[in-house]
């Protein structure tokens, strides 16, 4: 089975708190890609990061960081010092190499950052 | 440069009517995808085009759905005899290819409401 699970449906934090969004994936492919997208209230899906299965190096981009662990099939996303503008739905997605490139999305996590 | 564009942004139709949704991919992108986002089903893959290859139609929910891509660029998703369960946001994405360049960039979507 190829599947992405985002167990957290909704998270609410107060501005400046750190928050981690969990993503667990399933695939039998040895080569695959993982993605995070942000969907703000405007509705457009915005690409945040891509990782391939051979690159377990964690990445930091400003207040955003990603922790990829193949041993636990997880690709978690942390926002440090959250801001109101971070309020959105965040999707984790898997693209196994065995398919034609379609993305398999998790159900999304709605993040609300309160001032 | 210009991103993925979709038209119309909103479409209201009556049950049983046919609708056409249009997608203009990012210039130079050879791969084009259609997804559907609905409350109950999340983000679902519908169809994928890559260059001159046969499209991957494995995600189309019924034979009322079809899509074409003319000249390797613009794509039209057609839904015949619309049903209320077709109400959703239809998202189009494009990418340079399937490899590491295969990051999909999404358009703003078309919100379809079937009365």
JSON list of C-alpha atoms in Angstrom, two decimals:
[
{"chain": "A", "resi": 1, "resn": "UNK", "atom": "CA", "xyz": [0.00, 0.00, 0.00]},
{"chain": "A", "resi": 2, "resn": "UNK", "atom": "CA", "xyz": [1.11, 3.54, -0.66]},
{"chain": "A", "resi": 3, "resn": "UNK", "atom": "CA", "xyz": [-0.25, 5.95, 1.84]},
{"chain": "A", "resi": 4, "resn": "UNK", "atom": "CA", "xyz": [0.41, 9.17, 3.74]},
{"chain": "A", "resi": 5, "resn": "UNK", "atom": "CA", "xyz": [-0.94, 9.73, 7.22]},
{"chain": "A", "resi": 6, "resn": "UNK", "atom": "CA", "xyz": [-1.18, 13.09, 8.91]},
{"chain": "A", "resi": 7, "resn": "UNK", "atom": "CA", "xyz": [-2.66, 12.14, 12.23]},
{"chain": "A", "resi": 8, "resn": "UNK", "atom": "CA", "xyz": [-3.13, 15.70, 13.44]},
{"chain": "A", "resi": 9, "resn": "UNK", "atom": "CA", "xyz": [-6.32, 17.07, 11.96]},
{"chain": "A", "resi": 10, "resn": "UNK", "atom": "CA", "xyz": [-6.15, 20.47, 13.62]},
{"chain": "A", "resi": 11, "resn": "UNK", "atom": "CA", "xyz": [-3.54, 22.25, 15.72]},
{"chain": "A", "resi": 12, "resn": "UNK", "atom": "CA", "xyz": [-3.99, 25.55, 17.48]},
{"chain": "A", "resi": 13, "resn": "UNK", "atom": "CA", "xyz": [-1.06, 27.50, 18.91]},
{"chain": "A", "resi": 14, "resn": "UNK", "atom": "CA", "xyz": [-0.37, 30.98, 20.15]},
{"chain": "A", "resi": 15, "resn": "UNK", "atom": "CA", "xyz": [1.95, 33.18, 18.15]},
{"chain": "A", "resi": 16, "resn": "UNK", "atom": "CA", "xyz": [5.68, 32.58, 18.80]},
{"chain": "A", "resi": 17, "resn": "UNK", "atom": "CA", "xyz": [5.14, 28.99, 19.87]},
{"chain": "A", "resi": 18, "resn": "UNK", "atom": "CA", "xyz": [6.98, 26.24, 18.02]},
{"chain": "A", "resi": 19, "resn": "UNK", "atom": "CA", "xyz": [4.82, 23.63, 16.33]},
{"chain": "A", "resi": 20, "resn": "UNK", "atom": "CA", "xyz": [5.56, 20.29, 14.65]},
{"chain": "A", "resi": 21, "resn": "UNK", "atom": "CA", "xyz": [3.35, 18.76, 12.00]},
{"chain": "A", "resi": 22, "resn": "UNK", "atom": "CA", "xyz": [3.67, 15.00, 11.71]},
{"chain": "A", "resi": 23, "resn": "UNK", "atom": "CA", "xyz": [3.75, 12.98, 8.51]},
{"chain": "A", "resi": 24, "resn": "UNK", "atom": "CA", "xyz": [4.11, 9.21, 8.23]},
{"chain": "A", "resi": 25, "resn": "UNK", "atom": "CA", "xyz": [4.25, 7.48, 4.85]},
{"chain": "A", "resi": 26, "resn": "UNK", "atom": "CA", "xyz": [4.07, 3.95, 3.48]},
{"chain": "A", "resi": 27, "resn": "UNK", "atom": "CA", "xyz": [5.63, 2.70, 0.28]},
{"chain": "A", "resi": 28, "resn": "UNK", "atom": "CA", "xyz": [7.49, -0.37, -0.92]},
{"chain": "A", "resi": 29, "resn": "UNK", "atom": "CA", "xyz": [9.50, 1.65, -3.40]},
{"chain": "A", "resi": 30, "resn": "UNK", "atom": "CA", "xyz": [13.13, 2.28, -2.55]},
{"chain": "A", "resi": 31, "resn": "UNK", "atom": "CA", "xyz": [13.12, 5.47, -4.58]},
{"chain": "A", "resi": 32, "resn": "UNK", "atom": "CA", "xyz": [10.51, 8.06, -3.80]},
{"chain": "A", "resi": 33, "resn": "UNK", "atom": "CA", "xyz": [10.01, 11.75, -3.18]},
{"chain": "A", "resi": 34, "resn": "UNK", "atom": "CA", "xyz": [8.34, 13.52, -0.29]},
{"chain": "A", "resi": 35, "resn": "UNK", "atom": "CA", "xyz": [6.80, 16.96, -0.37]},
{"chain": "A", "resi": 36, "resn": "UNK", "atom": "CA", "xyz": [5.16, 19.51, 1.86]},
{"chain": "A", "resi": 37, "resn": "UNK", "atom": "CA", "xyz": [2.63, 21.99, 0.53]},
{"chain": "A", "resi": 38, "resn": "UNK", "atom": "CA", "xyz": [0.88, 24.89, 2.25]},
{"chain": "A", "resi": 39, "resn": "UNK", "atom": "CA", "xyz": [-2.71, 25.86, 1.44]},
{"chain": "A", "resi": 40, "resn": "UNK", "atom": "CA", "xyz": [-3.56, 29.28, 2.88]},
{"chain": "A", "resi": 41, "resn": "UNK", "atom": "CA", "xyz": [-7.15, 30.51, 3.08]},
{"chain": "A", "resi": 42, "resn": "UNK", "atom": "CA", "xyz": [-6.84, 31.79, -0.49]},
{"chain": "A", "resi": 43, "resn": "UNK", "atom": "CA", "xyz": [-6.85, 28.15, -1.57]},
{"chain": "A", "resi": 44, "resn": "UNK", "atom": "CA", "xyz": [-3.76, 27.82, -3.76]},
{"chain": "A", "resi": 45, "resn": "UNK", "atom": "CA", "xyz": [-1.36, 24.99, -2.92]},
{"chain": "A", "resi": 46, "resn": "UNK", "atom": "CA", "xyz": [2.12, 26.40, -2.37]},
{"chain": "A", "resi": 47, "resn": "UNK", "atom": "CA", "xyz": [5.18, 24.17, -2.64]},
{"chain": "A", "resi": 48, "resn": "UNK", "atom": "CA", "xyz": [7.43, 24.26, 0.42]},
{"chain": "A", "resi": 49, "resn": "UNK", "atom": "CA", "xyz": [9.97, 21.47, 0.15]},
{"chain": "A", "resi": 50, "resn": "UNK", "atom": "CA", "xyz": [10.93, 18.31, -1.73]},
{"chain": "A", "resi": 51, "resn": "UNK", "atom": "CA", "xyz": [13.07, 15.45, -0.46]},
{"chain": "A", "resi": 52, "resn": "UNK", "atom": "CA", "xyz": [14.19, 12.30, -2.24]},
{"chain": "A", "resi": 53, "resn": "UNK", "atom": "CA", "xyz": [14.54, 8.99, -0.45]},
{"chain": "A", "resi": 54, "resn": "UNK", "atom": "CA", "xyz": [18.33, 8.97, -0.65]},
{"chain": "A", "resi": 55, "resn": "UNK", "atom": "CA", "xyz": [18.75, 12.28, 1.10]},
{"chain": "A", "resi": 56, "resn": "UNK", "atom": "CA", "xyz": [18.05, 12.06, 4.81]},
{"chain": "A", "resi": 57, "resn": "UNK", "atom": "CA", "xyz": [19.73, 15.31, 5.59]},
{"chain": "A", "resi": 58, "resn": "UNK", "atom": "CA", "xyz": [17.49, 17.59, 7.57]},
{"chain": "A", "resi": 59, "resn": "UNK", "atom": "CA", "xyz": [16.79, 20.99, 6.13]},
{"chain": "A", "resi": 60, "resn": "UNK", "atom": "CA", "xyz": [16.22, 24.40, 7.61]},
{"chain": "A", "resi": 61, "resn": "UNK", "atom": "CA", "xyz": [14.78, 27.36, 5.77]},
{"chain": "A", "resi": 62, "resn": "UNK", "atom": "CA", "xyz": [14.26, 30.37, 7.97]},
{"chain": "A", "resi": 63, "resn": "UNK", "atom": "CA", "xyz": [11.68, 29.45, 10.59]},
{"chain": "A", "resi": 64, "resn": "UNK", "atom": "CA", "xyz": [10.87, 26.17, 8.79]},
{"chain": "A", "resi": 65, "resn": "UNK", "atom": "CA", "xyz": [12.70, 22.90, 9.30]},
{"chain": "A", "resi": 66, "resn": "UNK", "atom": "CA", "xyz": [12.09, 19.36, 8.14]},
{"chain": "A", "resi": 67, "resn": "UNK", "atom": "CA", "xyz": [13.15, 16.09, 9.77]},
{"chain": "A", "resi": 68, "resn": "UNK", "atom": "CA", "xyz": [13.25, 13.09, 7.42]},
{"chain": "A", "resi": 69, "resn": "UNK", "atom": "CA", "xyz": [13.75, 9.69, 9.05]},
{"chain": "A", "resi": 70, "resn": "UNK", "atom": "CA", "xyz": [13.56, 6.60, 6.86]},
{"chain": "A", "resi": 71, "resn": "UNK", "atom": "CA", "xyz": [13.78, 4.31, 9.87]},
{"chain": "A", "resi": 72, "resn": "UNK", "atom": "CA", "xyz": [10.39, 5.52, 11.07]},
{"chain": "A", "resi": 73, "resn": "UNK", "atom": "CA", "xyz": [9.02, 6.50, 7.63]},
{"chain": "A", "resi": 74, "resn": "UNK", "atom": "CA", "xyz": [8.43, 10.01, 8.84]},
{"chain": "A", "resi": 75, "resn": "UNK", "atom": "CA", "xyz": [8.89, 13.44, 7.33]},
{"chain": "A", "resi": 76, "resn": "UNK", "atom": "CA", "xyz": [7.95, 15.95, 10.00]},
{"chain": "A", "resi": 77, "resn": "UNK", "atom": "CA", "xyz": [7.72, 19.70, 9.60]},
{"chain": "A", "resi": 78, "resn": "UNK", "atom": "CA", "xyz": [8.51, 22.20, 12.36]},
{"chain": "A", "resi": 79, "resn": "UNK", "atom": "CA", "xyz": [7.68, 25.89, 12.40]},
{"chain": "A", "resi": 80, "resn": "UNK", "atom": "CA", "xyz": [9.71, 27.85, 14.90]},
{"chain": "A", "resi": 81, "resn": "UNK", "atom": "CA", "xyz": [8.29, 31.00, 16.46]},
{"chain": "A", "resi": 82, "resn": "UNK", "atom": "CA", "xyz": [4.99, 30.65, 14.63]},
{"chain": "A", "resi": 83, "resn": "UNK", "atom": "CA", "xyz": [3.24, 33.68, 13.17]},
{"chain": "A", "resi": 84, "resn": "UNK", "atom": "CA", "xyz": [-0.38, 34.39, 12.32]},
{"chain": "A", "resi": 85, "resn": "UNK", "atom": "CA", "xyz": [0.53, 34.22, 8.62]},
{"chain": "A", "resi": 86, "resn": "UNK", "atom": "CA", "xyz": [1.46, 30.56, 9.11]},
{"chain": "A", "resi": 87, "resn": "UNK", "atom": "CA", "xyz": [-2.22, 29.76, 9.59]},
{"chain": "A", "resi": 88, "resn": "UNK", "atom": "CA", "xyz": [-3.10, 27.36, 6.77]},
{"chain": "A", "resi": 89, "resn": "UNK", "atom": "CA", "xyz": [-3.70, 23.75, 5.88]},
{"chain": "A", "resi": 90, "resn": "UNK", "atom": "CA", "xyz": [-0.46, 21.84, 5.41]},
{"chain": "A", "resi": 91, "resn": "UNK", "atom": "CA", "xyz": [-0.25, 18.75, 3.23]},
{"chain": "A", "resi": 92, "resn": "UNK", "atom": "CA", "xyz": [2.40, 16.11, 3.15]},
{"chain": "A", "resi": 93, "resn": "UNK", "atom": "CA", "xyz": [2.65, 14.15, -0.10]},
{"chain": "A", "resi": 94, "resn": "UNK", "atom": "CA", "xyz": [4.45, 11.07, -1.42]},
{"chain": "A", "resi": 95, "resn": "UNK", "atom": "CA", "xyz": [5.48, 10.36, -4.98]},
{"chain": "A", "resi": 96, "resn": "UNK", "atom": "CA", "xyz": [6.77, 6.81, -5.37]},
{"chain": "A", "resi": 97, "resn": "UNK", "atom": "CA", "xyz": [8.98, 6.16, -8.38]},
{"chain": "A", "resi": 98, "resn": "UNK", "atom": "CA", "xyz": [6.82, 3.25, -9.49]},
{"chain": "A", "resi": 99, "resn": "UNK", "atom": "CA", "xyz": [3.88, 5.38, -10.50]},
{"chain": "A", "resi": 100, "resn": "UNK", "atom": "CA", "xyz": [3.52, 7.99, -13.18]},
{"chain": "A", "resi": 101, "resn": "UNK", "atom": "CA", "xyz": [4.33, 10.89, -10.94]},
{"chain": "A", "resi": 102, "resn": "UNK", "atom": "CA", "xyz": [0.99, 11.40, -9.24]},
{"chain": "A", "resi": 103, "resn": "UNK", "atom": "CA", "xyz": [1.14, 12.68, -5.69]},
{"chain": "A", "resi": 104, "resn": "UNK", "atom": "CA", "xyz": [-0.42, 10.76, -2.83]},
{"chain": "A", "resi": 105, "resn": "UNK", "atom": "CA", "xyz": [-1.56, 13.31, -0.28]},
{"chain": "A", "resi": 106, "resn": "UNK", "atom": "CA", "xyz": [-2.21, 13.05, 3.40]},
{"chain": "A", "resi": 107, "resn": "UNK", "atom": "CA", "xyz": [-5.47, 14.41, 4.73]},
{"chain": "A", "resi": 108, "resn": "UNK", "atom": "CA", "xyz": [-3.84, 17.67, 5.76]},
{"chain": "A", "resi": 109, "resn": "UNK", "atom": "CA", "xyz": [-3.30, 19.40, 9.09]},
{"chain": "A", "resi": 110, "resn": "UNK", "atom": "CA", "xyz": [-5.07, 22.68, 9.75]},
{"chain": "A", "resi": 111, "resn": "UNK", "atom": "CA", "xyz": [-2.82, 25.01, 11.71]},
{"chain": "A", "resi": 112, "resn": "UNK", "atom": "CA", "xyz": [-4.31, 28.00, 13.47]},
{"chain": "A", "resi": 113, "resn": "UNK", "atom": "CA", "xyz": [-1.91, 30.51, 14.94]},
{"chain": "A", "resi": 114, "resn": "UNK", "atom": "CA", "xyz": [-3.61, 32.92, 17.32]},
{"chain": "A", "resi": 115, "resn": "UNK", "atom": "CA", "xyz": [-2.19, 36.35, 18.07]},
{"chain": "B", "resi": 1, "resn": "UNK", "atom": "CA", "xyz": [7.29, 34.00, -14.64]},
{"chain": "B", "resi": 2, "resn": "UNK", "atom": "CA", "xyz": [3.64, 33.14, -14.89]},
{"chain": "B", "resi": 3, "resn": "UNK", "atom": "CA", "xyz": [2.35, 30.28, -12.82]},
{"chain": "B", "resi": 4, "resn": "UNK", "atom": "CA", "xyz": [-0.32, 27.73, -13.60]},
{"chain": "B", "resi": 5, "resn": "UNK", "atom": "CA", "xyz": [-3.59, 29.40, -14.50]},
{"chain": "B", "resi": 6, "resn": "UNK", "atom": "CA", "xyz": [-7.06, 27.91, -14.42]},
{"chain": "B", "resi": 7, "resn": "UNK", "atom": "CA", "xyz": [-10.41, 29.10, -15.66]},
{"chain": "B", "resi": 8, "resn": "UNK", "atom": "CA", "xyz": [-13.08, 29.70, -14.66]},
{"chain": "B", "resi": 9, "resn": "UNK", "atom": "CA", "xyz": [-12.29, 30.29, -10.99]},
{"chain": "B", "resi": 10, "resn": "UNK", "atom": "CA", "xyz": [-15.86, 29.42, -10.06]},
{"chain": "B", "resi": 11, "resn": "UNK", "atom": "CA", "xyz": [-18.49, 27.47, -11.92]},
{"chain": "B", "resi": 12, "resn": "UNK", "atom": "CA", "xyz": [-22.07, 26.85, -10.85]},
{"chain": "B", "resi": 13, "resn": "UNK", "atom": "CA", "xyz": [-24.06, 24.42, -12.94]},
{"chain": "B", "resi": 14, "resn": "UNK", "atom": "CA", "xyz": [-27.23, 22.41, -12.81]},
{"chain": "B", "resi": 15, "resn": "UNK", "atom": "CA", "xyz": [-27.25, 18.69, -12.38]},
{"chain": "B", "resi": 16, "resn": "UNK", "atom": "CA", "xyz": [-27.07, 16.94, -15.73]},
{"chain": "B", "resi": 17, "resn": "UNK", "atom": "CA", "xyz": [-25.21, 19.71, -17.56]},
{"chain": "B", "resi": 18, "resn": "UNK", "atom": "CA", "xyz": [-21.73, 19.32, -19.04]},
{"chain": "B", "resi": 19, "resn": "UNK", "atom": "CA", "xyz": [-18.84, 21.52, -17.87]},
{"chain": "B", "resi": 20, "resn": "UNK", "atom": "CA", "xyz": [-15.36, 22.25, -19.18]},
{"chain": "B", "resi": 21, "resn": "UNK", "atom": "CA", "xyz": [-12.49, 23.35, -16.97]},
{"chain": "B", "resi": 22, "resn": "UNK", "atom": "CA", "xyz": [-9.33, 24.80, -18.45]},
{"chain": "B", "resi": 23, "resn": "UNK", "atom": "CA", "xyz": [-5.70, 24.69, -17.33]},
{"chain": "B", "resi": 24, "resn": "UNK", "atom": "CA", "xyz": [-2.71, 26.61, -18.69]},
{"chain": "B", "resi": 25, "resn": "UNK", "atom": "CA", "xyz": [0.52, 25.08, -17.34]},
{"chain": "B", "resi": 26, "resn": "UNK", "atom": "CA", "xyz": [3.76, 26.88, -16.68]},
{"chain": "B", "resi": 27, "resn": "UNK", "atom": "CA", "xyz": [5.56, 27.49, -19.96]},
{"chain": "B", "resi": 28, "resn": "UNK", "atom": "CA", "xyz": [8.02, 24.71, -20.72]},
{"chain": "B", "resi": 29, "resn": "UNK", "atom": "CA", "xyz": [6.50, 22.20, -18.32]},
{"chain": "B", "resi": 30, "resn": "UNK", "atom": "CA", "xyz": [5.93, 18.89, -20.05]},
{"chain": "B", "resi": 31, "resn": "UNK", "atom": "CA", "xyz": [3.89, 17.17, -17.36]},
{"chain": "B", "resi": 32, "resn": "UNK", "atom": "CA", "xyz": [0.37, 18.20, -16.40]},
{"chain": "B", "resi": 33, "resn": "UNK", "atom": "CA", "xyz": [-1.85, 16.80, -13.65]},
{"chain": "B", "resi": 34, "resn": "UNK", "atom": "CA", "xyz": [-5.46, 17.17, -12.57]},
{"chain": "B", "resi": 35, "resn": "UNK", "atom": "CA", "xyz": [-6.52, 16.65, -8.96]},
{"chain": "B", "resi": 36, "resn": "UNK", "atom": "CA", "xyz": [-9.80, 17.07, -7.14]},
{"chain": "B", "resi": 37, "resn": "UNK", "atom": "CA", "xyz": [-10.19, 18.40, -3.62]},
{"chain": "B", "resi": 38, "resn": "UNK", "atom": "CA", "xyz": [-13.39, 17.72, -1.77]},
{"chain": "B", "resi": 39, "resn": "UNK", "atom": "CA", "xyz": [-14.33, 17.74, 1.91]},
{"chain": "B", "resi": 40, "resn": "UNK", "atom": "CA", "xyz": [-14.92, 14.06, 2.20]},
{"chain": "B", "resi": 41, "resn": "UNK", "atom": "CA", "xyz": [-12.15, 12.73, -0.04]},
{"chain": "B", "resi": 42, "resn": "UNK", "atom": "CA", "xyz": [-9.27, 15.14, 0.43]},
{"chain": "B", "resi": 43, "resn": "UNK", "atom": "CA", "xyz": [-6.91, 15.61, -2.51]},
{"chain": "B", "resi": 44, "resn": "UNK", "atom": "CA", "xyz": [-7.34, 12.95, -5.20]},
{"chain": "B", "resi": 45, "resn": "UNK", "atom": "CA", "xyz": [-5.39, 12.39, -8.38]},
{"chain": "B", "resi": 46, "resn": "UNK", "atom": "CA", "xyz": [-7.49, 12.33, -11.54]},
{"chain": "B", "resi": 47, "resn": "UNK", "atom": "CA", "xyz": [-5.31, 12.23, -14.65]},
{"chain": "B", "resi": 48, "resn": "UNK", "atom": "CA", "xyz": [-1.75, 12.87, -15.80]},
{"chain": "B", "resi": 49, "resn": "UNK", "atom": "CA", "xyz": [-0.22, 13.90, -19.13]},
{"chain": "B", "resi": 50, "resn": "UNK", "atom": "CA", "xyz": [3.46, 13.65, -20.00]},
{"chain": "B", "resi": 51, "resn": "UNK", "atom": "CA", "xyz": [4.64, 14.79, -23.40]},
{"chain": "B", "resi": 52, "resn": "UNK", "atom": "CA", "xyz": [3.32, 12.55, -26.18]},
{"chain": "B", "resi": 53, "resn": "UNK", "atom": "CA", "xyz": [2.84, 9.52, -23.95]},
{"chain": "B", "resi": 54, "resn": "UNK", "atom": "CA", "xyz": [-0.58, 8.03, -23.34]},
{"chain": "B", "resi": 55, "resn": "UNK", "atom": "CA", "xyz": [-2.16, 9.77, -20.35]},
{"chain": "B", "resi": 56, "resn": "UNK", "atom": "CA", "xyz": [-2.56, 8.02, -17.02]},
{"chain": "B", "resi": 57, "resn": "UNK", "atom": "CA", "xyz": [-6.33, 8.06, -16.50]},
{"chain": "B", "resi": 58, "resn": "UNK", "atom": "CA", "xyz": [-6.33, 5.77, -13.50]},
{"chain": "B", "resi": 59, "resn": "UNK", "atom": "CA", "xyz": [-7.80, 8.37, -11.15]},
{"chain": "B", "resi": 60, "resn": "UNK", "atom": "CA", "xyz": [-10.85, 9.34, -13.18]},
{"chain": "B", "resi": 61, "resn": "UNK", "atom": "CA", "xyz": [-13.88, 8.41, -11.05]},
{"chain": "B", "resi": 62, "resn": "UNK", "atom": "CA", "xyz": [-16.23, 7.53, -13.92]},
{"chain": "B", "resi": 63, "resn": "UNK", "atom": "CA", "xyz": [-16.56, 7.62, -17.69]},
{"chain": "B", "resi": 64, "resn": "UNK", "atom": "CA", "xyz": [-18.33, 10.96, -17.35]},
{"chain": "B", "resi": 65, "resn": "UNK", "atom": "CA", "xyz": [-14.89, 12.47, -16.79]},
{"chain": "B", "resi": 66, "resn": "UNK", "atom": "CA", "xyz": [-12.44, 13.02, -19.61]},
{"chain": "B", "resi": 67, "resn": "UNK", "atom": "CA", "xyz": [-9.50, 15.28, -20.33]},
{"chain": "B", "resi": 68, "resn": "UNK", "atom": "CA", "xyz": [-7.38, 16.28, -23.24]},
{"chain": "B", "resi": 69, "resn": "UNK", "atom": "CA", "xyz": [-4.21, 18.23, -23.72]},
{"chain": "B", "resi": 70, "resn": "UNK", "atom": "CA", "xyz": [-3.78, 20.03, -27.00]},
{"chain": "B", "resi": 71, "resn": "UNK", "atom": "CA", "xyz": [-0.38, 20.82, -28.44]},
{"chain": "B", "resi": 72, "resn": "UNK", "atom": "CA", "xyz": [1.35, 19.68, -25.29]},
{"chain": "B", "resi": 73, "resn": "UNK", "atom": "CA", "xyz": [0.19, 22.75, -23.44]},
{"chain": "B", "resi": 74, "resn": "UNK", "atom": "CA", "xyz": [-3.36, 23.71, -22.49]},
{"chain": "B", "resi": 75, "resn": "UNK", "atom": "CA", "xyz": [-5.57, 21.04, -20.97]},
{"chain": "B", "resi": 76, "resn": "UNK", "atom": "CA", "xyz": [-9.35, 20.79, -20.66]},
{"chain": "B", "resi": 77, "resn": "UNK", "atom": "CA", "xyz": [-11.12, 18.61, -18.12]},
{"chain": "B", "resi": 78, "resn": "UNK", "atom": "CA", "xyz": [-14.68, 17.78, -19.17]},
{"chain": "B", "resi": 79, "resn": "UNK", "atom": "CA", "xyz": [-17.37, 16.44, -16.89]},
{"chain": "B", "resi": 80, "resn": "UNK", "atom": "CA", "xyz": [-20.50, 15.22, -18.63]},
{"chain": "B", "resi": 81, "resn": "UNK", "atom": "CA", "xyz": [-23.93, 14.96, -17.04]},
{"chain": "B", "resi": 82, "resn": "UNK", "atom": "CA", "xyz": [-22.70, 16.51, -13.80]},
{"chain": "B", "resi": 83, "resn": "UNK", "atom": "CA", "xyz": [-23.87, 15.10, -10.49]},
{"chain": "B", "resi": 84, "resn": "UNK", "atom": "CA", "xyz": [-23.96, 16.77, -7.08]},
{"chain": "B", "resi": 85, "resn": "UNK", "atom": "CA", "xyz": [-21.09, 14.60, -5.88]},
{"chain": "B", "resi": 86, "resn": "UNK", "atom": "CA", "xyz": [-18.91, 16.22, -8.56]},
{"chain": "B", "resi": 87, "resn": "UNK", "atom": "CA", "xyz": [-18.96, 19.45, -6.53]},
{"chain": "B", "resi": 88, "resn": "UNK", "atom": "CA", "xyz": [-15.34, 20.09, -5.52]},
{"chain": "B", "resi": 89, "resn": "UNK", "atom": "CA", "xyz": [-12.32, 22.22, -6.26]},
{"chain": "B", "resi": 90, "resn": "UNK", "atom": "CA", "xyz": [-10.49, 20.99, -9.34]},
{"chain": "B", "resi": 91, "resn": "UNK", "atom": "CA", "xyz": [-6.77, 21.67, -9.22]},
{"chain": "B", "resi": 92, "resn": "UNK", "atom": "CA", "xyz": [-4.30, 21.58, -12.05]},
{"chain": "B", "resi": 93, "resn": "UNK", "atom": "CA", "xyz": [-0.54, 21.22, -11.60]},
{"chain": "B", "resi": 94, "resn": "UNK", "atom": "CA", "xyz": [2.44, 21.11, -13.92]},
{"chain": "B", "resi": 95, "resn": "UNK", "atom": "CA", "xyz": [6.05, 20.03, -13.65]},
{"chain": "B", "resi": 96, "resn": "UNK", "atom": "CA", "xyz": [9.20, 19.96, -15.75]},
{"chain": "B", "resi": 97, "resn": "UNK", "atom": "CA", "xyz": [9.35, 16.19, -15.71]},
{"chain": "B", "resi": 98, "resn": "UNK", "atom": "CA", "xyz": [9.35, 13.16, -13.48]},
{"chain": "B", "resi": 99, "resn": "UNK", "atom": "CA", "xyz": [12.78, 13.17, -11.96]},
{"chain": "B", "resi": 100, "resn": "UNK", "atom": "CA", "xyz": [14.09, 15.61, -9.46]},
{"chain": "B", "resi": 101, "resn": "UNK", "atom": "CA", "xyz": [12.56, 18.27, -11.65]},
{"chain": "B", "resi": 102, "resn": "UNK", "atom": "CA", "xyz": [9.19, 16.72, -11.01]},
{"chain": "B", "resi": 103, "resn": "UNK", "atom": "CA", "xyz": [8.02, 19.16, -8.37]},
{"chain": "B", "resi": 104, "resn": "UNK", "atom": "CA", "xyz": [4.42, 19.97, -9.14]},
{"chain": "B", "resi": 105, "resn": "UNK", "atom": "CA", "xyz": [3.27, 23.58, -9.06]},
{"chain": "B", "resi": 106, "resn": "UNK", "atom": "CA", "xyz": [-0.43, 24.11, -8.62]},
{"chain": "B", "resi": 107, "resn": "UNK", "atom": "CA", "xyz": [-2.90, 26.57, -10.05]},
{"chain": "B", "resi": 108, "resn": "UNK", "atom": "CA", "xyz": [-5.56, 28.39, -8.02]},
{"chain": "B", "resi": 109, "resn": "UNK", "atom": "CA", "xyz": [-8.23, 25.82, -8.83]},
{"chain": "B", "resi": 110, "resn": "UNK", "atom": "CA", "xyz": [-11.77, 25.90, -10.20]},
{"chain": "B", "resi": 111, "resn": "UNK", "atom": "CA", "xyz": [-14.54, 25.61, -7.64]},
{"chain": "B", "resi": 112, "resn": "UNK", "atom": "CA", "xyz": [-17.37, 23.60, -9.17]},
{"chain": "B", "resi": 113, "resn": "UNK", "atom": "CA", "xyz": [-20.81, 23.64, -7.60]},
{"chain": "B", "resi": 114, "resn": "UNK", "atom": "CA", "xyz": [-23.48, 21.34, -8.98]},
{"chain": "B", "resi": 115, "resn": "UNK", "atom": "CA", "xyz": [-26.98, 22.30, -7.91]}
]
